[in-house]
């Protein structure tokens, strides 16, 4: 089944947590002056601030504990499922950086680099709002693990899995051989290509093992109001 999201107008602002470090604030303010995108500094990150202002992105400090990262992602996704969630790490921690990227943050950066990184991402997205598409009822997949379904989202064949306590959605094509990843096995949140054994993280699409030498395109996915939603590429 082919599904398409509606066309949306441009977004106008970026919501920034007041808890960000001064270096983050300066980097974002420089980006704002160059791009003309408004910044709104918030102490609450409420639903009204994230939605009524037509915000394209929200910038928050990445918590230092993994369970707090998951809690942050869940909270923001409940309030604004399609917003670009950007995290800033104030201390060098590669494992935390990768954990945040694999578990719901769309963009992770250092404090001084967030302005440039976000500017590049917004340019690539063309400031478009990505409307989510409902593909399944949550009740239909309750308790299920592994492959949950195959779908066509705006011309791209995708596969949806649950594994390692996470939902993941990837383009249904191995970057090495072109084989359908939906026919592979999933273990601990990693899918194995059925043809040559390349392995990919089901959430981030990151290559875990070759012979593939590049990642698989990933799509944001979440559950809300009893349904499973996939967010198309802008």
PDB file of C-alpha atoms in Angstrom:
ATOM      1  CA  UNK A   1       0.000   0.000   0.000  1.00  0.00           C
ATOM      2  CA  UNK A   2       1.453   3.346  -1.048  1.00  0.00           C
ATOM      3  CA  UNK A   3       0.875   6.238   1.370  1.00  0.00           C
ATOM      4  CA  UNK A   4       1.678   9.924   1.050  1.00  0.00           C
ATOM      5  CA  UNK A   5       1.852  12.757   3.561  1.00  0.00           C
ATOM      6  CA  UNK A   6       0.332  16.170   2.881  1.00  0.00           C
ATOM      7  CA  UNK A   7       2.447  19.114   1.810  1.00  0.00           C
ATOM      8  CA  UNK A   8       3.136  21.594   4.583  1.00  0.00           C
ATOM      9  CA  UNK A   9       4.280  25.172   4.784  1.00  0.00           C
ATOM     10  CA  UNK A  10       7.590  26.391   6.200  1.00  0.00           C
ATOM     11  CA  UNK A  11       8.343  26.324   9.909  1.00  0.00           C
ATOM     12  CA  UNK A  12       9.327  29.489  11.714  1.00  0.00           C
ATOM     13  CA  UNK A  13      11.109  28.791  14.980  1.00  0.00           C
ATOM     14  CA  UNK A  14      13.422  26.621  17.039  1.00  0.00           C
ATOM     15  CA  UNK A  15      12.594  25.943  20.692  1.00  0.00           C
ATOM     16  CA  UNK A  16      15.686  25.821  22.923  1.00  0.00           C
ATOM     17  CA  UNK A  17      15.828  24.558  26.498  1.00  0.00           C
ATOM     18  CA  UNK A  18      17.062  27.210  28.915  1.00  0.00           C
ATOM     19  CA  UNK A  19      19.271  24.503  30.425  1.00  0.00           C
ATOM     20  CA  UNK A  20      21.689  24.578  27.474  1.00  0.00           C
ATOM     21  CA  UNK A  21      25.227  25.797  28.114  1.00  0.00           C
ATOM     22  CA  UNK A  22      26.331  29.333  27.131  1.00  0.00           C
ATOM     23  CA  UNK A  23      28.388  27.936  24.240  1.00  0.00           C
ATOM     24  CA  UNK A  24      25.266  26.275  22.847  1.00  0.00           C
ATOM     25  CA  UNK A  25      23.287  29.493  23.133  1.00  0.00           C
ATOM     26  CA  UNK A  26      25.983  31.491  21.315  1.00  0.00           C
ATOM     27  CA  UNK A  27      26.242  28.918  18.537  1.00  0.00           C
ATOM     28  CA  UNK A  28      22.478  28.917  17.992  1.00  0.00           C
ATOM     29  CA  UNK A  29      22.222  32.707  18.117  1.00  0.00           C
ATOM     30  CA  UNK A  30      24.896  32.971  15.415  1.00  0.00           C
ATOM     31  CA  UNK A  31      22.977  30.459  13.307  1.00  0.00           C
ATOM     32  CA  UNK A  32      19.727  32.364  13.857  1.00  0.00           C
ATOM     33  CA  UNK A  33      21.252  35.647  12.672  1.00  0.00           C
ATOM     34  CA  UNK A  34      22.507  33.989   9.487  1.00  0.00           C
ATOM     35  CA  UNK A  35      19.363  32.010   8.681  1.00  0.00           C
ATOM     36  CA  UNK A  36      16.586  34.249   9.976  1.00  0.00           C
ATOM     37  CA  UNK A  37      14.984  31.389  11.930  1.00  0.00           C
ATOM     38  CA  UNK A  38      13.614  32.565  15.293  1.00  0.00           C
ATOM     39  CA  UNK A  39      14.819  31.114  18.600  1.00  0.00           C
ATOM     40  CA  UNK A  40      12.504  30.674  21.586  1.00  0.00           C
ATOM     41  CA  UNK A  41      14.181  29.824  24.888  1.00  0.00           C
ATOM     42  CA  UNK A  42      11.929  27.732  27.124  1.00  0.00           C
ATOM     43  CA  UNK A  43      12.088  26.524  30.708  1.00  0.00           C
ATOM     44  CA  UNK A  44       9.180  24.057  30.366  1.00  0.00           C
ATOM     45  CA  UNK A  45       9.174  22.683  26.779  1.00  0.00           C
ATOM     46  CA  UNK A  46       5.389  22.548  26.880  1.00  0.00           C
ATOM     47  CA  UNK A  47       3.125  21.210  24.149  1.00  0.00           C
ATOM     48  CA  UNK A  48       2.001  24.734  23.276  1.00  0.00           C
ATOM     49  CA  UNK A  49       5.584  25.919  22.873  1.00  0.00           C
ATOM     50  CA  UNK A  50       6.499  22.973  20.649  1.00  0.00           C
ATOM     51  CA  UNK A  51       3.381  23.023  18.463  1.00  0.00           C
ATOM     52  CA  UNK A  52       1.618  26.393  18.552  1.00  0.00           C
ATOM     53  CA  UNK A  53       4.816  28.166  17.504  1.00  0.00           C
ATOM     54  CA  UNK A  54       5.175  25.908  14.443  1.00  0.00           C
ATOM     55  CA  UNK A  55       8.608  24.915  15.682  1.00  0.00           C
ATOM     56  CA  UNK A  56      10.782  22.955  13.283  1.00  0.00           C
ATOM     57  CA  UNK A  57      13.221  21.766  15.982  1.00  0.00           C
ATOM     58  CA  UNK A  58      13.829  21.577  19.705  1.00  0.00           C
ATOM     59  CA  UNK A  59      17.329  21.717  21.222  1.00  0.00           C
ATOM     60  CA  UNK A  60      18.005  20.157  24.625  1.00  0.00           C
ATOM     61  CA  UNK A  61      21.048  19.006  26.617  1.00  0.00           C
ATOM     62  CA  UNK A  62      21.537  15.239  26.314  1.00  0.00           C
ATOM     63  CA  UNK A  63      21.106  13.713  29.795  1.00  0.00           C
ATOM     64  CA  UNK A  64      24.144  11.850  31.124  1.00  0.00           C
ATOM     65  CA  UNK A  65      22.205   8.692  32.085  1.00  0.00           C
ATOM     66  CA  UNK A  66      20.781   6.352  29.437  1.00  0.00           C
ATOM     67  CA  UNK A  67      17.414   5.979  31.186  1.00  0.00           C
ATOM     68  CA  UNK A  68      17.105   9.775  31.279  1.00  0.00           C
ATOM     69  CA  UNK A  69      17.848   9.905  27.538  1.00  0.00           C
ATOM     70  CA  UNK A  70      14.950   7.513  26.902  1.00  0.00           C
ATOM     71  CA  UNK A  71      12.682   9.524  29.204  1.00  0.00           C
ATOM     72  CA  UNK A  72      13.552  12.746  27.357  1.00  0.00           C
ATOM     73  CA  UNK A  73      12.868  11.201  23.939  1.00  0.00           C
ATOM     74  CA  UNK A  74       9.546   9.760  25.113  1.00  0.00           C
ATOM     75  CA  UNK A  75       8.429  13.084  26.573  1.00  0.00           C
ATOM     76  CA  UNK A  76       9.252  15.140  23.472  1.00  0.00           C
ATOM     77  CA  UNK A  77       7.721  12.572  21.107  1.00  0.00           C
ATOM     78  CA  UNK A  78       4.509  12.543  23.139  1.00  0.00           C
ATOM     79  CA  UNK A  79       4.246  16.330  22.835  1.00  0.00           C
ATOM     80  CA  UNK A  80       5.442  16.791  19.238  1.00  0.00           C
ATOM     81  CA  UNK A  81       6.007  13.525  17.331  1.00  0.00           C
ATOM     82  CA  UNK A  82       7.371  15.080  14.129  1.00  0.00           C
ATOM     83  CA  UNK A  83       9.660  17.750  15.571  1.00  0.00           C
ATOM     84  CA  UNK A  84      13.410  17.525  14.928  1.00  0.00           C
ATOM     85  CA  UNK A  85      14.885  16.504  18.290  1.00  0.00           C
ATOM     86  CA  UNK A  86      18.419  17.885  18.676  1.00  0.00           C
ATOM     87  CA  UNK A  87      20.707  17.035  21.565  1.00  0.00           C
ATOM     88  CA  UNK A  88      23.828  18.799  22.793  1.00  0.00           C
ATOM     89  CA  UNK A  89      26.558  16.913  24.653  1.00  0.00           C
ATOM     90  CA  UNK A  90      28.667  19.129  26.901  1.00  0.00           C
ATOM     91  CA  UNK A  91      31.380  16.555  27.704  1.00  0.00           C
ATOM     92  CA  UNK A  92      33.214  14.176  25.340  1.00  0.00           C
ATOM     93  CA  UNK A  93      31.315  10.879  25.614  1.00  0.00           C
ATOM     94  CA  UNK A  94      31.200   8.849  22.409  1.00  0.00           C
ATOM     95  CA  UNK A  95      29.094   6.054  23.905  1.00  0.00           C
ATOM     96  CA  UNK A  96      26.444   8.507  25.129  1.00  0.00           C
ATOM     97  CA  UNK A  97      26.510  10.275  21.751  1.00  0.00           C
ATOM     98  CA  UNK A  98      25.841   7.000  19.899  1.00  0.00           C
ATOM     99  CA  UNK A  99      23.188   5.932  22.417  1.00  0.00           C
ATOM    100  CA  UNK A 100      21.272   9.182  21.909  1.00  0.00           C
ATOM    101  CA  UNK A 101      21.450   8.876  18.114  1.00  0.00           C
ATOM    102  CA  UNK A 102      20.250   5.270  18.192  1.00  0.00           C
ATOM    103  CA  UNK A 103      17.378   5.914  20.579  1.00  0.00           C
ATOM    104  CA  UNK A 104      15.409   8.822  19.208  1.00  0.00           C
ATOM    105  CA  UNK A 105      17.554  11.946  18.832  1.00  0.00           C
ATOM    106  CA  UNK A 106      17.555  13.128  15.202  1.00  0.00           C
ATOM    107  CA  UNK A 107      20.734  15.160  15.649  1.00  0.00           C
ATOM    108  CA  UNK A 108      23.489  15.133  18.287  1.00  0.00           C
ATOM    109  CA  UNK A 109      26.268  17.718  18.434  1.00  0.00           C
ATOM    110  CA  UNK A 110      28.826  19.392  20.653  1.00  0.00           C
ATOM    111  CA  UNK A 111      27.882  22.712  22.242  1.00  0.00           C
ATOM    112  CA  UNK A 112      29.968  24.835  19.900  1.00  0.00           C
ATOM    113  CA  UNK A 113      28.983  22.894  16.794  1.00  0.00           C
ATOM    114  CA  UNK A 114      25.211  22.736  17.204  1.00  0.00           C
ATOM    115  CA  UNK A 115      24.518  25.889  15.184  1.00  0.00           C
ATOM    116  CA  UNK A 116      26.350  24.697  12.079  1.00  0.00           C
ATOM    117  CA  UNK A 117      25.042  21.134  12.412  1.00  0.00           C
ATOM    118  CA  UNK A 118      21.443  22.270  12.788  1.00  0.00           C
ATOM    119  CA  UNK A 119      21.784  24.760   9.937  1.00  0.00           C
ATOM    120  CA  UNK A 120      22.935  21.960   7.618  1.00  0.00           C
ATOM    121  CA  UNK A 121      20.104  19.705   8.748  1.00  0.00           C
ATOM    122  CA  UNK A 122      17.459  22.386   8.258  1.00  0.00           C
ATOM    123  CA  UNK A 123      18.814  23.196   4.814  1.00  0.00           C
ATOM    124  CA  UNK A 124      18.593  19.526   3.900  1.00  0.00           C
ATOM    125  CA  UNK A 125      15.056  19.290   5.246  1.00  0.00           C
ATOM    126  CA  UNK A 126      14.103  22.580   3.533  1.00  0.00           C
ATOM    127  CA  UNK A 127      12.354  23.570   6.767  1.00  0.00           C
ATOM    128  CA  UNK A 128       9.538  21.149   5.966  1.00  0.00           C
ATOM    129  CA  UNK A 129       7.200  19.612   8.524  1.00  0.00           C
ATOM    130  CA  UNK A 130       7.268  15.829   8.212  1.00  0.00           C
ATOM    131  CA  UNK A 131       3.722  14.536   8.665  1.00  0.00           C
ATOM    132  CA  UNK A 132       3.633  11.060  10.270  1.00  0.00           C
ATOM    133  CA  UNK A 133       1.748   8.215   8.609  1.00  0.00           C
ATOM    134  CA  UNK A 134      -0.212   5.609  10.591  1.00  0.00           C
ATOM    135  CA  UNK A 135       0.650   2.095   9.400  1.00  0.00           C
ATOM    136  CA  UNK A 136      -0.557  -0.259  12.151  1.00  0.00           C
ATOM    137  CA  UNK A 137      -2.772  -0.444  15.206  1.00  0.00           C
ATOM    138  CA  UNK A 138      -0.773  -0.974  18.391  1.00  0.00           C
ATOM    139  CA  UNK A 139      -3.181  -3.745  19.401  1.00  0.00           C
ATOM    140  CA  UNK A 140      -2.227  -5.716  16.282  1.00  0.00           C
ATOM    141  CA  UNK A 141       1.424  -5.953  17.338  1.00  0.00           C
ATOM    142  CA  UNK A 142       1.058  -6.234  21.120  1.00  0.00           C
ATOM    143  CA  UNK A 143       3.712  -8.610  22.427  1.00  0.00           C
ATOM    144  CA  UNK A 144       5.201  -9.247  19.003  1.00  0.00           C
ATOM    145  CA  UNK A 145       8.943  -9.178  18.323  1.00  0.00           C
ATOM    146  CA  UNK A 146      10.935  -9.204  15.095  1.00  0.00           C
ATOM    147  CA  UNK A 147       9.376  -8.145  11.797  1.00  0.00           C
ATOM    148  CA  UNK A 148       6.090  -6.262  12.230  1.00  0.00           C
ATOM    149  CA  UNK A 149       5.397  -5.412   8.597  1.00  0.00           C
ATOM    150  CA  UNK A 150       6.542  -4.122   5.223  1.00  0.00           C
ATOM    151  CA  UNK A 151       5.203  -0.852   3.806  1.00  0.00           C
ATOM    152  CA  UNK A 152       5.702   1.592   0.973  1.00  0.00           C
ATOM    153  CA  UNK A 153       6.078   5.132   2.282  1.00  0.00           C
ATOM    154  CA  UNK A 154       6.171   7.839  -0.377  1.00  0.00           C
ATOM    155  CA  UNK A 155       7.733   5.531  -2.933  1.00  0.00           C
ATOM    156  CA  UNK A 156      10.233   3.898  -0.567  1.00  0.00           C
ATOM    157  CA  UNK A 157       9.897   0.266   0.534  1.00  0.00           C
ATOM    158  CA  UNK A 158      10.443   0.054   4.307  1.00  0.00           C
ATOM    159  CA  UNK A 159      10.420  -2.653   6.969  1.00  0.00           C
ATOM    160  CA  UNK A 160       9.301  -2.238  10.571  1.00  0.00           C
ATOM    161  CA  UNK A 161      10.672  -4.279  13.473  1.00  0.00           C
ATOM    162  CA  UNK A 162      10.583  -4.498  17.235  1.00  0.00           C
ATOM    163  CA  UNK A 163      13.727  -5.753  18.917  1.00  0.00           C
ATOM    164  CA  UNK A 164      15.904  -4.924  21.897  1.00  0.00           C
ATOM    165  CA  UNK A 165      12.962  -3.072  23.440  1.00  0.00           C
ATOM    166  CA  UNK A 166      12.781  -0.643  20.508  1.00  0.00           C
ATOM    167  CA  UNK A 167      10.773   0.009  17.345  1.00  0.00           C
ATOM    168  CA  UNK A 168      12.868   0.455  14.215  1.00  0.00           C
ATOM    169  CA  UNK A 169      12.090   1.293  10.602  1.00  0.00           C
ATOM    170  CA  UNK A 170      14.623   0.994   7.773  1.00  0.00           C
ATOM    171  CA  UNK A 171      14.607   1.052   4.008  1.00  0.00           C
ATOM    172  CA  UNK A 172      13.986  -2.574   3.092  1.00  0.00           C
ATOM    173  CA  UNK A 173      17.185  -2.992   1.109  1.00  0.00           C
ATOM    174  CA  UNK A 174      20.696  -4.056   2.107  1.00  0.00           C
ATOM    175  CA  UNK A 175      23.282  -1.496   1.002  1.00  0.00           C
ATOM    176  CA  UNK A 176      25.646  -4.287  -0.046  1.00  0.00           C
ATOM    177  CA  UNK A 177      23.541  -6.701  -2.089  1.00  0.00           C
ATOM    178  CA  UNK A 178      20.094  -5.135  -2.362  1.00  0.00           C
ATOM    179  CA  UNK A 179      18.495  -8.074  -0.535  1.00  0.00           C
ATOM    180  CA  UNK A 180      15.290  -7.510   1.437  1.00  0.00           C
ATOM    181  CA  UNK A 181      16.207  -6.985   5.082  1.00  0.00           C
ATOM    182  CA  UNK A 182      12.678  -8.002   6.070  1.00  0.00           C
ATOM    183  CA  UNK A 183      13.699 -11.588   5.253  1.00  0.00           C
ATOM    184  CA  UNK A 184      16.571 -11.494   7.764  1.00  0.00           C
ATOM    185  CA  UNK A 185      16.705 -12.421  11.441  1.00  0.00           C
ATOM    186  CA  UNK A 186      16.544  -9.810  14.227  1.00  0.00           C
ATOM    187  CA  UNK A 187      18.424 -10.226  17.493  1.00  0.00           C
ATOM    188  CA  UNK A 188      18.976  -7.584  20.204  1.00  0.00           C
ATOM    189  CA  UNK A 189      17.819  -4.789  17.910  1.00  0.00           C
ATOM    190  CA  UNK A 190      20.072  -5.772  14.999  1.00  0.00           C
ATOM    191  CA  UNK A 191      18.865  -7.240  11.671  1.00  0.00           C
ATOM    192  CA  UNK A 192      21.049  -9.599   9.641  1.00  0.00           C
ATOM    193  CA  UNK A 193      20.885  -9.526   5.841  1.00  0.00           C
ATOM    194  CA  UNK A 194      19.751 -12.982   4.633  1.00  0.00           C
ATOM    195  CA  UNK A 195      22.118 -12.960   1.672  1.00  0.00           C
ATOM    196  CA  UNK A 196      25.655 -12.219   2.901  1.00  0.00           C
ATOM    197  CA  UNK A 197      25.252 -11.585   6.627  1.00  0.00           C
ATOM    198  CA  UNK A 198      25.676  -7.803   6.862  1.00  0.00           C
ATOM    199  CA  UNK A 199      24.160  -6.510  10.100  1.00  0.00           C
ATOM    200  CA  UNK A 200      22.390  -3.196  10.782  1.00  0.00           C
ATOM    201  CA  UNK A 201      20.909  -1.487  13.842  1.00  0.00           C
ATOM    202  CA  UNK A 202      17.125  -1.431  13.303  1.00  0.00           C
ATOM    203  CA  UNK A 203      16.708   2.100  14.747  1.00  0.00           C
ATOM    204  CA  UNK A 204      19.676   4.056  13.364  1.00  0.00           C
ATOM    205  CA  UNK A 205      20.428   1.922  10.289  1.00  0.00           C
ATOM    206  CA  UNK A 206      24.082   1.922  11.338  1.00  0.00           C
ATOM    207  CA  UNK A 207      26.194  -0.868   9.845  1.00  0.00           C
ATOM    208  CA  UNK A 208      27.236  -3.188  12.664  1.00  0.00           C
ATOM    209  CA  UNK A 209      29.050  -5.759  10.519  1.00  0.00           C
ATOM    210  CA  UNK A 210      30.050  -6.108   6.853  1.00  0.00           C
ATOM    211  CA  UNK A 211      30.449  -6.961   4.073  1.00  0.00           C
ATOM    212  CA  UNK A 212      28.233  -3.872   3.623  1.00  0.00           C
ATOM    213  CA  UNK A 213      30.319  -0.697   3.935  1.00  0.00           C
ATOM    214  CA  UNK A 214      27.524   1.852   4.422  1.00  0.00           C
ATOM    215  CA  UNK A 215      24.501   2.380   6.671  1.00  0.00           C
ATOM    216  CA  UNK A 216      20.865   1.769   5.717  1.00  0.00           C
ATOM    217  CA  UNK A 217      18.455   4.707   5.474  1.00  0.00           C
ATOM    218  CA  UNK A 218      16.331   4.897   8.628  1.00  0.00           C
ATOM    219  CA  UNK A 219      12.929   6.446   9.361  1.00  0.00           C
ATOM    220  CA  UNK A 220      11.599   7.793  12.653  1.00  0.00           C
ATOM    221  CA  UNK A 221       8.815   5.611  14.107  1.00  0.00           C
ATOM    222  CA  UNK A 222       6.698   5.933  17.255  1.00  0.00           C
ATOM    223  CA  UNK A 223       3.496   4.735  18.941  1.00  0.00           C
ATOM    224  CA  UNK A 224       0.767   7.181  19.898  1.00  0.00           C
ATOM    225  CA  UNK A 225      -2.981   7.006  20.533  1.00  0.00           C
ATOM    226  CA  UNK A 226      -3.089   3.300  19.850  1.00  0.00           C
ATOM    227  CA  UNK A 227      -1.351   3.419  16.493  1.00  0.00           C
ATOM    228  CA  UNK A 228       2.148   3.023  15.055  1.00  0.00           C
ATOM    229  CA  UNK A 229       3.376   5.966  12.974  1.00  0.00           C
ATOM    230  CA  UNK A 230       6.238   6.322  10.495  1.00  0.00           C
ATOM    231  CA  UNK A 231       7.665   9.768   9.726  1.00  0.00           C
ATOM    232  CA  UNK A 232       8.576  10.117   6.012  1.00  0.00           C
ATOM    233  CA  UNK A 233      11.686  11.837   4.792  1.00  0.00           C
ATOM    234  CA  UNK A 234      11.087  15.582   4.108  1.00  0.00           C
TER     235      UNK A 234
END
